[in-house]
CSV table of C-alpha atoms in Angstrom, one decimal:
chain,number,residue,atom,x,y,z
A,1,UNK,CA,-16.2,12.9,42.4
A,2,UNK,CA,-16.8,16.3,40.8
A,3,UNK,CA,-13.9,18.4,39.8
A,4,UNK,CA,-12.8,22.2,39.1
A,5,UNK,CA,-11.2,22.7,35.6
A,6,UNK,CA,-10.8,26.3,34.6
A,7,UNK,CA,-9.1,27.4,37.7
A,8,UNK,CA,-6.5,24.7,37.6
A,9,UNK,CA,-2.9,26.1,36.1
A,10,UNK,CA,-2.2,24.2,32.6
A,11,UNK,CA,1.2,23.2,33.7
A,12,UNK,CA,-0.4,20.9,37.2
A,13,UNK,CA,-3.4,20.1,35.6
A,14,UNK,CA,-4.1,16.2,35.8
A,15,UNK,CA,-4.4,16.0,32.0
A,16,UNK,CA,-1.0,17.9,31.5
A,17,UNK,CA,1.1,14.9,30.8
A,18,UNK,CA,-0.9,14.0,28.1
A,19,UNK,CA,-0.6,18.1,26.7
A,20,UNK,CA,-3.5,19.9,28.2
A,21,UNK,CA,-2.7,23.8,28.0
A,22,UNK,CA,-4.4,27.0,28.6
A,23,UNK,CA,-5.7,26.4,25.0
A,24,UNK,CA,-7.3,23.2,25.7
A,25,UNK,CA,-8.7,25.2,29.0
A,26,UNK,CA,-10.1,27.8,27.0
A,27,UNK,CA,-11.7,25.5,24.5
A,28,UNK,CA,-13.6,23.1,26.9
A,29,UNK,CA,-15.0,26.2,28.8
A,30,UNK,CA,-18.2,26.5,27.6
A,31,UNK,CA,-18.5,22.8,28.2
A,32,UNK,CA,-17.2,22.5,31.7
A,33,UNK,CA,-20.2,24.7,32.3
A,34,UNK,CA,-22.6,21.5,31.4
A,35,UNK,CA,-21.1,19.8,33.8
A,36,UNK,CA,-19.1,18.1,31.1
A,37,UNK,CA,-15.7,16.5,31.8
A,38,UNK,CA,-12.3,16.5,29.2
A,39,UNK,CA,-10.2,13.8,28.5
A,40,UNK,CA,-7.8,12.8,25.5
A,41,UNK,CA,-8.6,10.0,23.6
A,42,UNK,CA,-6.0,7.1,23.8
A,43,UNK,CA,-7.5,4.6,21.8
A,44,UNK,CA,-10.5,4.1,19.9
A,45,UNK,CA,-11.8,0.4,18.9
A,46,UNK,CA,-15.5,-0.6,17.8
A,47,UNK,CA,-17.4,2.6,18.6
A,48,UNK,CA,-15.7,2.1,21.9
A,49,UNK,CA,-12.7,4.5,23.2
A,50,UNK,CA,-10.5,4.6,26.0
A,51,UNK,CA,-10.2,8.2,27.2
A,52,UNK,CA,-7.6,9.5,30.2
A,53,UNK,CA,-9.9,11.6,32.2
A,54,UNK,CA,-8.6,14.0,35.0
A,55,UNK,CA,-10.2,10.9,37.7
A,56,UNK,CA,-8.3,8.3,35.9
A,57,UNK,CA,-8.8,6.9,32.5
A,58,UNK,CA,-12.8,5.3,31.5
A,59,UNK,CA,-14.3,3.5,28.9
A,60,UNK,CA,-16.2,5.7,26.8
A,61,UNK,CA,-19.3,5.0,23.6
A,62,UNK,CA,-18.7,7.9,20.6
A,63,UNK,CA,-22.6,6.8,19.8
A,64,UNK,CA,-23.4,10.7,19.7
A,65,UNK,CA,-19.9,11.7,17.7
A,66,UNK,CA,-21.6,12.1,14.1
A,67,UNK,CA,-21.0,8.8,13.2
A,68,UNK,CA,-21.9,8.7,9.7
A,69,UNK,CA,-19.4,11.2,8.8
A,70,UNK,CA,-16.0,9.2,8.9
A,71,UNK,CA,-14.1,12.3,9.3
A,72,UNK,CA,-15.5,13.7,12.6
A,73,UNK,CA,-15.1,9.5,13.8
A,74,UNK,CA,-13.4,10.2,17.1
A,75,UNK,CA,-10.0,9.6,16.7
A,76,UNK,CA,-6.8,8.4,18.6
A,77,UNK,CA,-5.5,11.8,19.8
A,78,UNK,CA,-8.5,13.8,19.8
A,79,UNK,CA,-9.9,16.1,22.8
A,80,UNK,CA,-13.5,15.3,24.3
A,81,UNK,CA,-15.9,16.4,26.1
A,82,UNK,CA,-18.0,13.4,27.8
A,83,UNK,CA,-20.8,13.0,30.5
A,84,UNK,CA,-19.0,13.4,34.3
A,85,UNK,CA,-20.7,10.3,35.4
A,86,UNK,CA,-23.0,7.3,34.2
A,87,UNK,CA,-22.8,3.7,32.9
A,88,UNK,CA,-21.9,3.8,30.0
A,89,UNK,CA,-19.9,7.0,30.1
A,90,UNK,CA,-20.8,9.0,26.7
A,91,UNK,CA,-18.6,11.6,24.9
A,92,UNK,CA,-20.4,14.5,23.5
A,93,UNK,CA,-18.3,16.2,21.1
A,94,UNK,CA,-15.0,17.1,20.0
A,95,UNK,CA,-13.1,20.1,20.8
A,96,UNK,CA,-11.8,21.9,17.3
A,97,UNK,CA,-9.0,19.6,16.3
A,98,UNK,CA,-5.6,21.4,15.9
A,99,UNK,CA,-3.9,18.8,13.4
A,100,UNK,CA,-5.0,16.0,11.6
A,101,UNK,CA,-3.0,13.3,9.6
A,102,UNK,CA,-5.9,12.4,6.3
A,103,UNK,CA,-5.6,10.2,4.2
A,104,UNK,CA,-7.5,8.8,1.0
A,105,UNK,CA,-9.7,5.8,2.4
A,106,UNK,CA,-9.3,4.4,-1.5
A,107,UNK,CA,-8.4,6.3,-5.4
A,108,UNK,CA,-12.0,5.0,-6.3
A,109,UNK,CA,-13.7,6.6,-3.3
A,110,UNK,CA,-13.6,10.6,-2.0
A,111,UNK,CA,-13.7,9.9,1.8
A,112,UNK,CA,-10.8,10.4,3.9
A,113,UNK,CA,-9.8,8.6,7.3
A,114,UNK,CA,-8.0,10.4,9.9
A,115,UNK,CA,-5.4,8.5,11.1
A,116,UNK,CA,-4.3,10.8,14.2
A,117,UNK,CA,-5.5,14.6,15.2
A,118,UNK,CA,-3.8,17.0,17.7
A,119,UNK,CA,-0.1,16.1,16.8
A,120,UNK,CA,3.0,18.4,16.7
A,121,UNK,CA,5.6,16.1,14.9
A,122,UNK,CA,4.6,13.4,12.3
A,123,UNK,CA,7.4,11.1,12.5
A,124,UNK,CA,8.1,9.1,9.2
A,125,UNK,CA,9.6,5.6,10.2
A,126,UNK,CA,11.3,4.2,7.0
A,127,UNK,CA,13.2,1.0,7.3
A,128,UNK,CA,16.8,0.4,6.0
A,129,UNK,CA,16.7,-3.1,5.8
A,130,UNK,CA,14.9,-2.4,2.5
A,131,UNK,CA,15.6,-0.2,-0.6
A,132,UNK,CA,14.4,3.4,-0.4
A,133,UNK,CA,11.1,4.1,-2.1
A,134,UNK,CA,11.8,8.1,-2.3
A,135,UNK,CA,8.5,8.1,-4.2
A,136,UNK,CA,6.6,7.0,-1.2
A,137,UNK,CA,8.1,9.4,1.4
A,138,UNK,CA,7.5,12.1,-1.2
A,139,UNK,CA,3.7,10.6,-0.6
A,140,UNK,CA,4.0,10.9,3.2
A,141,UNK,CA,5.8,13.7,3.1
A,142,UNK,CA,3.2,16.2,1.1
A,143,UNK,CA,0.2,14.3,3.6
A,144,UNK,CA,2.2,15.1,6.5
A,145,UNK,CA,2.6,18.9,5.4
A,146,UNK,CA,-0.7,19.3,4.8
A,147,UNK,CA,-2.3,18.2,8.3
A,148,UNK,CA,-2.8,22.1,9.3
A,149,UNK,CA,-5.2,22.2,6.3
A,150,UNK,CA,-6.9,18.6,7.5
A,151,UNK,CA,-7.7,20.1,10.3
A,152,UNK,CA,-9.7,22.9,8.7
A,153,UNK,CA,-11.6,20.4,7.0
A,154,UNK,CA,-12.6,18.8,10.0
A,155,UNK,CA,-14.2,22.2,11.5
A,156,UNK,CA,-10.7,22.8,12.7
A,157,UNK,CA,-7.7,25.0,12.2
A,158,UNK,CA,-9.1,27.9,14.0
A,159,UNK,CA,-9.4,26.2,17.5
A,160,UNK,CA,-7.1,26.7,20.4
A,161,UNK,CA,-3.8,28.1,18.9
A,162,UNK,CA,-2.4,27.8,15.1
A,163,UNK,CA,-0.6,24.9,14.6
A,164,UNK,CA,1.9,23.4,12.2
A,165,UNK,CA,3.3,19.9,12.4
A,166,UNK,CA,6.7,19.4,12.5
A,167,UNK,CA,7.2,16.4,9.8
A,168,UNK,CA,10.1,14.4,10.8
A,169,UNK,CA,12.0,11.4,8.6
A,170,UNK,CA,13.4,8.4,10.4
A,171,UNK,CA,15.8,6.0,8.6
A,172,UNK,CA,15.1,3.1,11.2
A,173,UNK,CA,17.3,-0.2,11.6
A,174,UNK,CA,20.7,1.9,10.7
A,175,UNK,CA,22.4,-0.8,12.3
A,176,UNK,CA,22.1,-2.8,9.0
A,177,UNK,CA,24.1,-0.2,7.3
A,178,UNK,CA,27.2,-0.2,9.2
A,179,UNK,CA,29.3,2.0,6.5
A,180,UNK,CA,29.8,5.4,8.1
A,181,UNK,CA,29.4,6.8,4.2
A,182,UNK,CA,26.5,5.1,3.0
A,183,UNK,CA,24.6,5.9,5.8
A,184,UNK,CA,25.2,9.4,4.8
A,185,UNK,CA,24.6,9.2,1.4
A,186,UNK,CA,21.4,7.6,2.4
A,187,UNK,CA,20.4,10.3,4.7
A,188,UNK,CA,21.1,12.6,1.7
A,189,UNK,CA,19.0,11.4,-0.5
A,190,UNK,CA,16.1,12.1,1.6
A,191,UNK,CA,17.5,15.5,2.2
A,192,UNK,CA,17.3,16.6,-1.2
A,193,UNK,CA,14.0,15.4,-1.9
A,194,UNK,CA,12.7,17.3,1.8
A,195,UNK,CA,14.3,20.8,1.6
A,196,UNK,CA,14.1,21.6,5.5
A,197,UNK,CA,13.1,18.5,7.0
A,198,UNK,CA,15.2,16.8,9.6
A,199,UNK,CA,16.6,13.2,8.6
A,200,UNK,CA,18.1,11.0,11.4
A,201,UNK,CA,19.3,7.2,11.1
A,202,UNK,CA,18.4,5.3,14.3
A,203,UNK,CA,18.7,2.1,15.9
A,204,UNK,CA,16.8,0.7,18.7
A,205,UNK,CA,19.4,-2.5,18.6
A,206,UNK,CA,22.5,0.0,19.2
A,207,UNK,CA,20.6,3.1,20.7
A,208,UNK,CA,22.2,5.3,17.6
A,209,UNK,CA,20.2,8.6,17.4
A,210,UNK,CA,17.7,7.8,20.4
A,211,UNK,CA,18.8,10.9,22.1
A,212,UNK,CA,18.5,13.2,19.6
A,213,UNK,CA,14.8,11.8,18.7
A,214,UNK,CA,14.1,11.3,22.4
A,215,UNK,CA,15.2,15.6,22.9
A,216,UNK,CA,12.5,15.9,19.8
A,217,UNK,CA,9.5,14.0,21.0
A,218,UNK,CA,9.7,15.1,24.6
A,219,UNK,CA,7.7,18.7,23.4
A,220,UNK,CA,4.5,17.9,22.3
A,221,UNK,CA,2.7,14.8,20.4
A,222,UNK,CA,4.5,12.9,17.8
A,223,UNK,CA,3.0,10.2,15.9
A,224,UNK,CA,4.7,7.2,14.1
A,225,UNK,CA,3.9,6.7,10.5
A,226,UNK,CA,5.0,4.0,8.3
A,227,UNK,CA,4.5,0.3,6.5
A,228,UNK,CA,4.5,-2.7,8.0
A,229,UNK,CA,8.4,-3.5,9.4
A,230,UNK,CA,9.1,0.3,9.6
A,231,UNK,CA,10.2,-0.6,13.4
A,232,UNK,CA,7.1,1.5,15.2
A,233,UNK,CA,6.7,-0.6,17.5
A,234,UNK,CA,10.1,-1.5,18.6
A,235,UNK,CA,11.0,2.1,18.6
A,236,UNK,CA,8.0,2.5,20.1
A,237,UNK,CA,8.9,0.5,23.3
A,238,UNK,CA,12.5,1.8,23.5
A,239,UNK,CA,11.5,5.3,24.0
A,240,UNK,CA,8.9,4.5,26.4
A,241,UNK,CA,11.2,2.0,28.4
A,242,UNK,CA,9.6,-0.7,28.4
A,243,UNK,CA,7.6,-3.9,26.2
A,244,UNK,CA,4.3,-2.0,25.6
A,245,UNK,CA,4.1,-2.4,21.9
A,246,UNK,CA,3.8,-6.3,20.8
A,247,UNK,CA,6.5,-6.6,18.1
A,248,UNK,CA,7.0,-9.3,15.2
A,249,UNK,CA,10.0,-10.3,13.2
A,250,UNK,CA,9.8,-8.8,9.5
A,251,UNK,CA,10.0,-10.9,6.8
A,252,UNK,CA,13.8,-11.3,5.2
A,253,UNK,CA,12.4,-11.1,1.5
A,254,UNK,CA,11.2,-7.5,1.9
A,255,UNK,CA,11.7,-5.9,5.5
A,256,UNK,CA,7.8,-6.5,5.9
A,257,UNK,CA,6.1,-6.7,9.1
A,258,UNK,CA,2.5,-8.4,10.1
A,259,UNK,CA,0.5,-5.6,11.5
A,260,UNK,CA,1.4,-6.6,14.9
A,261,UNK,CA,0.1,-2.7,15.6
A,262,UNK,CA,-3.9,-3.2,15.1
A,263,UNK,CA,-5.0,-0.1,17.0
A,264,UNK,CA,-3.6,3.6,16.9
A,265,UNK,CA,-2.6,4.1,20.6
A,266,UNK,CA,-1.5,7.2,22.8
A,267,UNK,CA,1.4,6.7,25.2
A,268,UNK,CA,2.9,9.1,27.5
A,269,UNK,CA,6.9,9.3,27.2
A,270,UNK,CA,8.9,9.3,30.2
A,271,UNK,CA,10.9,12.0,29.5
A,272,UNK,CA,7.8,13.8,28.5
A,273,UNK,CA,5.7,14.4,25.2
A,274,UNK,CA,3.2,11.8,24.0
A,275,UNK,CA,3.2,9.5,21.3
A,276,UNK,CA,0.6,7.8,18.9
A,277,UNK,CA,1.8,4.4,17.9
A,278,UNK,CA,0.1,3.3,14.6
A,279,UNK,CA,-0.7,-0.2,12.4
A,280,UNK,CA,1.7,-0.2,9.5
A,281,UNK,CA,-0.2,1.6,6.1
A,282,UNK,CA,-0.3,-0.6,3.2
A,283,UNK,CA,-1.4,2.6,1.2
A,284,UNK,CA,-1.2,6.2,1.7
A,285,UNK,CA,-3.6,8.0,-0.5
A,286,UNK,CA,-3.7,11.9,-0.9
A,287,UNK,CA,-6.5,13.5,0.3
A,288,UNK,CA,-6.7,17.3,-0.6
A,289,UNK,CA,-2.5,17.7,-0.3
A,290,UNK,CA,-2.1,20.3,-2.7
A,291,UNK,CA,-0.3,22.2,-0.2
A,292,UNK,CA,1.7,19.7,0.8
A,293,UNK,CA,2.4,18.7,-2.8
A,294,UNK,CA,3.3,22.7,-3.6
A,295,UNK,CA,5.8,22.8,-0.8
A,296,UNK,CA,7.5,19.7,-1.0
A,297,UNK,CA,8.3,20.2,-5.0
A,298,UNK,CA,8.7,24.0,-4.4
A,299,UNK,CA,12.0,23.9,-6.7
A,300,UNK,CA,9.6,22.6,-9.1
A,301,UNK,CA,6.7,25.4,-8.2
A,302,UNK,CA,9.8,28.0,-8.5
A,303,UNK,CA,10.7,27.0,-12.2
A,304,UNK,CA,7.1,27.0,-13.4
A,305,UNK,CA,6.7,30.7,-12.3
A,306,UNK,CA,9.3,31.7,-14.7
A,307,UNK,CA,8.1,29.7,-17.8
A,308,UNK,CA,6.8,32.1,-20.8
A,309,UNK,CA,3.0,30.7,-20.5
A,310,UNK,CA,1.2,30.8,-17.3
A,311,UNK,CA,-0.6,27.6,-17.9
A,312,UNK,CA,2.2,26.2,-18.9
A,313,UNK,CA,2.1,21.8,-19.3
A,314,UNK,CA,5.7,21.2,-18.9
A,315,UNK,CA,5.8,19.2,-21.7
A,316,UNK,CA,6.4,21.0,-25.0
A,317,UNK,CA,5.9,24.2,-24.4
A,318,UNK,CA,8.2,26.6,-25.4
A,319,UNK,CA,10.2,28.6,-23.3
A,320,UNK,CA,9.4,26.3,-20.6
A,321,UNK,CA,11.6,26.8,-17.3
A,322,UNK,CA,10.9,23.5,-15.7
A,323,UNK,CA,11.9,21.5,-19.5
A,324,UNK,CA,15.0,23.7,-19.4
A,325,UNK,CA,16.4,22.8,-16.4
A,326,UNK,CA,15.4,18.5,-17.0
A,327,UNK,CA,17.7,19.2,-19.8
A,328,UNK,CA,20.5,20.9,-18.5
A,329,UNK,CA,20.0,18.1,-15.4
A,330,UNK,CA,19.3,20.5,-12.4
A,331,UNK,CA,15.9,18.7,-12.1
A,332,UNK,CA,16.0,15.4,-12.0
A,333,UNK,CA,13.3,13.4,-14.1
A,334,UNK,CA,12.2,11.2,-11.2
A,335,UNK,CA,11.2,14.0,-9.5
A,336,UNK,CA,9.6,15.8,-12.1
A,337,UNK,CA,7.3,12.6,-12.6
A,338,UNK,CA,6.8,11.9,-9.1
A,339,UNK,CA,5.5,15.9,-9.1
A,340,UNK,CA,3.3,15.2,-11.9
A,341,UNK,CA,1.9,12.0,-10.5
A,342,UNK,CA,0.4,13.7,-7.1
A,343,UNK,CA,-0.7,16.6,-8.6
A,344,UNK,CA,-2.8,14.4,-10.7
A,345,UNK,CA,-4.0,12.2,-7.7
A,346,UNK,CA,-4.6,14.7,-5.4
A,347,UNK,CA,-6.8,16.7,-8.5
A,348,UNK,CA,-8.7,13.8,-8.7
A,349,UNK,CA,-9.9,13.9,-5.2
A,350,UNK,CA,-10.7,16.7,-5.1
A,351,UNK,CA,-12.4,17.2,-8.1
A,352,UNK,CA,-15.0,14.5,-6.9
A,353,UNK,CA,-16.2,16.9,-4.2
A,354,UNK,CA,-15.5,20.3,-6.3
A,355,UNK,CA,-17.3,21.1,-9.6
A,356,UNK,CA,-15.1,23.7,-10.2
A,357,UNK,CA,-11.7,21.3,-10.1
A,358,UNK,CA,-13.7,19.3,-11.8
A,359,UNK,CA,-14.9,21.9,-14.9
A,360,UNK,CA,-11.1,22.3,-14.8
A,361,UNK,CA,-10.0,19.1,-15.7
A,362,UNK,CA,-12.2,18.8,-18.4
A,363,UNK,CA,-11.4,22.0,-19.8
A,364,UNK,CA,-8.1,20.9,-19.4
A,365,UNK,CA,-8.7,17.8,-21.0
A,366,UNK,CA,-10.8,19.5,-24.2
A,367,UNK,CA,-7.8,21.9,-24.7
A,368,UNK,CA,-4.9,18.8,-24.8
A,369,UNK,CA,-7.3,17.3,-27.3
A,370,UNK,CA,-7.4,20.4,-29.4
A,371,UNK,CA,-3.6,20.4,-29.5
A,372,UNK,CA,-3.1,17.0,-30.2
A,373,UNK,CA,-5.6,17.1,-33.6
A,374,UNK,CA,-3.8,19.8,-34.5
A,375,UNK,CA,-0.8,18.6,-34.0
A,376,UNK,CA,-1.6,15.7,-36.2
A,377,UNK,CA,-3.4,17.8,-38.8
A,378,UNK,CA,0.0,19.6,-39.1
A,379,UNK,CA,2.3,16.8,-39.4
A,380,UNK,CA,-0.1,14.9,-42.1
A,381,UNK,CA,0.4,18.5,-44.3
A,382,UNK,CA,-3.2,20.3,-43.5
A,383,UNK,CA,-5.2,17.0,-45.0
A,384,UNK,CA,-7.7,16.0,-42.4
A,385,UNK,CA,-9.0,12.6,-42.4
């Protein structure tokens, strides 16, 4: 069955629930002219993907996807362009990916692994059944505001239309914390250390904020982000209606699930929007964040332009802004050290890809070593040993 694309409207195109636009249109063109077909890809699993096609969805091999390159892998998310017809159905290539969540595949390697592409709000499911670990949604966080960037590393960011994810924090099981004022002080926290993000406590047991999220994901593509007993799944499920997502009980020790998520896959919302589902991350490594990592500490990036030296450390430098205001207690230390900690991750990424970053750190490195002989030198009186 062949099909017209181009002179379909967007808005009653077959693929629109899934968020084909006049962009999307646009992009494919030169490929609808090979014959070529588009589809969104809704899962991915052993060089195998499922793709929704505008004649239904097919079974699809990413043989010819660049496969030795693990960041143009087809992805969960990702626009193709695939043969019309044939067994096996191949896709051809990827259209220019708008978004991209990247992260670290490990600290000791430099490769990155895309976890979703073409997404408009990054949803960051953190469980209250367990303690807060700000330090790990500062990690999400800075990953998540850097996905515009991703996306230029994968060939896109110029593509159909500039786009900037919406990064969204979810304090998931609020049911467990039934106290009107600690629930706020919770949300709070996360407020202060995400200057602009929105924060919402919801419950898929009591329905507590599922309007307000359900209102946020119905534009667009959101993707669920988390560990292991965040509540993906579960939420997952509620906002679709029904038992899509297999869920597991997490563990009472620690709030942890068991990976009952083992494939990233795309569901269309009732109320509209679509929504990537996602295993639970037992690590989040940065991968070229810096952005991310600028913005979310930009109190921090603020304080450091106004220090006496440009290169300024932050450590014992006089006339130091960011020291000053540790001390007076405007800053607090945690946050400081979690500032220092990515920035040094995320350098070290880099730098195994960039001789300049990497010229930088060991100029860096030669100049802290100066300082400290001298330092030494000068507290043993001159006398150099």
């Amino acid at each position: 069955m062949s099909f017209s694309f181009l002179p379909v409207p967007s808005s009653s195109h077959p693929l629109a629930p899934y968020g084909w636009d006049d962009d999307w249109a646009a992009a494919f063109s030169p490929y609808a002219e090979q014959g070529l077909v588009p589809g969104r890809v809704v899962r991915v699993d052993r060089g195998q993907c499922d793709v929704i096609t505008p004649d239904g969805p097919v079974r699809a091999d990413t043989a010819f996807v660049v496969p030795r390159d693990p960041m143009r892998i087809v992805c969960t998310g990702d626009w193709v362009a695939l043969d019309a017809d044939g067994d096996p159905r191949f896709v051809r290539t990827l259209l220019p990916r708008r978004t991209a969540f990247v992260r670290s595949t490990s600290s000791e390697r430099s490769e990155g692994q895309v976890l979703a592409t073409n997404i408009d709000h990054i949803v960051i499911c953190v469980s209250l059944a367990v303690e807060l670990d700000l330090g790990r949604i500062e990690r999400f966080l800075a990953l998540a505001l850097s996905s515009s960037e991703g996306a230029a590393l994968l060939g896109g960011g110029h593509g159909p239309g500039e786009h900037r994810p919406e990064p969204i924090v979810l304090l998931t099981k609020a049911d467990l914390v039934p106290d009107a004022v600690t629930l706020s002080h919770l949300v709070q926290d996360i407020e202060a250390i995400a200057p602009g993000v929105q924060v919402y406590p919801v419950s898929s047991t009591t329905g507590e904020g599922l309007d307000v999220l359900g209102a946020v994901v119905s534009g667009g593509t959101s993707v669920l982000l988390g560990v292991s007993g965040a509540g993906k799944s579960t939420l997952a499920n509620t906002l679709l209606g029904r038992d899509e997502m297999e869920v597991q009980a997490a563990r009472d020790v620690d709030g942890k699930g068991r990976h009952t998520t083992t494939t990233r896959n795309l569901l269309v919302l009732p109320q509209g929007g679509v929504l990537i589902d996602t295993p639970g991350l037992r690590g989040v490594g940065l991968f070229d964040a810096g952005t991310g990592v600028e913005e979310l500490f930009s109190e921090i990036e603020e304080l450091a332009a106004r220090c006496r030296f440009h290169d300024c450390g932050h450590r014992s430098e006089p006339g130091c802004a960011v020291l000053a205001a540790l001390e007076d207690g405007t800053l607090p230390d945690r946050r400081l050290e979690s500032y220092r900690k990515l920035l040094r991750e995320n350098q070290r990424i880099v730098a195994k890809t960039d001789a300049r970053v990497r010229s930088e750190i060991l100029k860096d490195w030669k100049r802290k070593g100066a300082e400290g002989r001298a330092a030494m030198q000068a507290k043993r009186g001159g006398r150099v040993r």
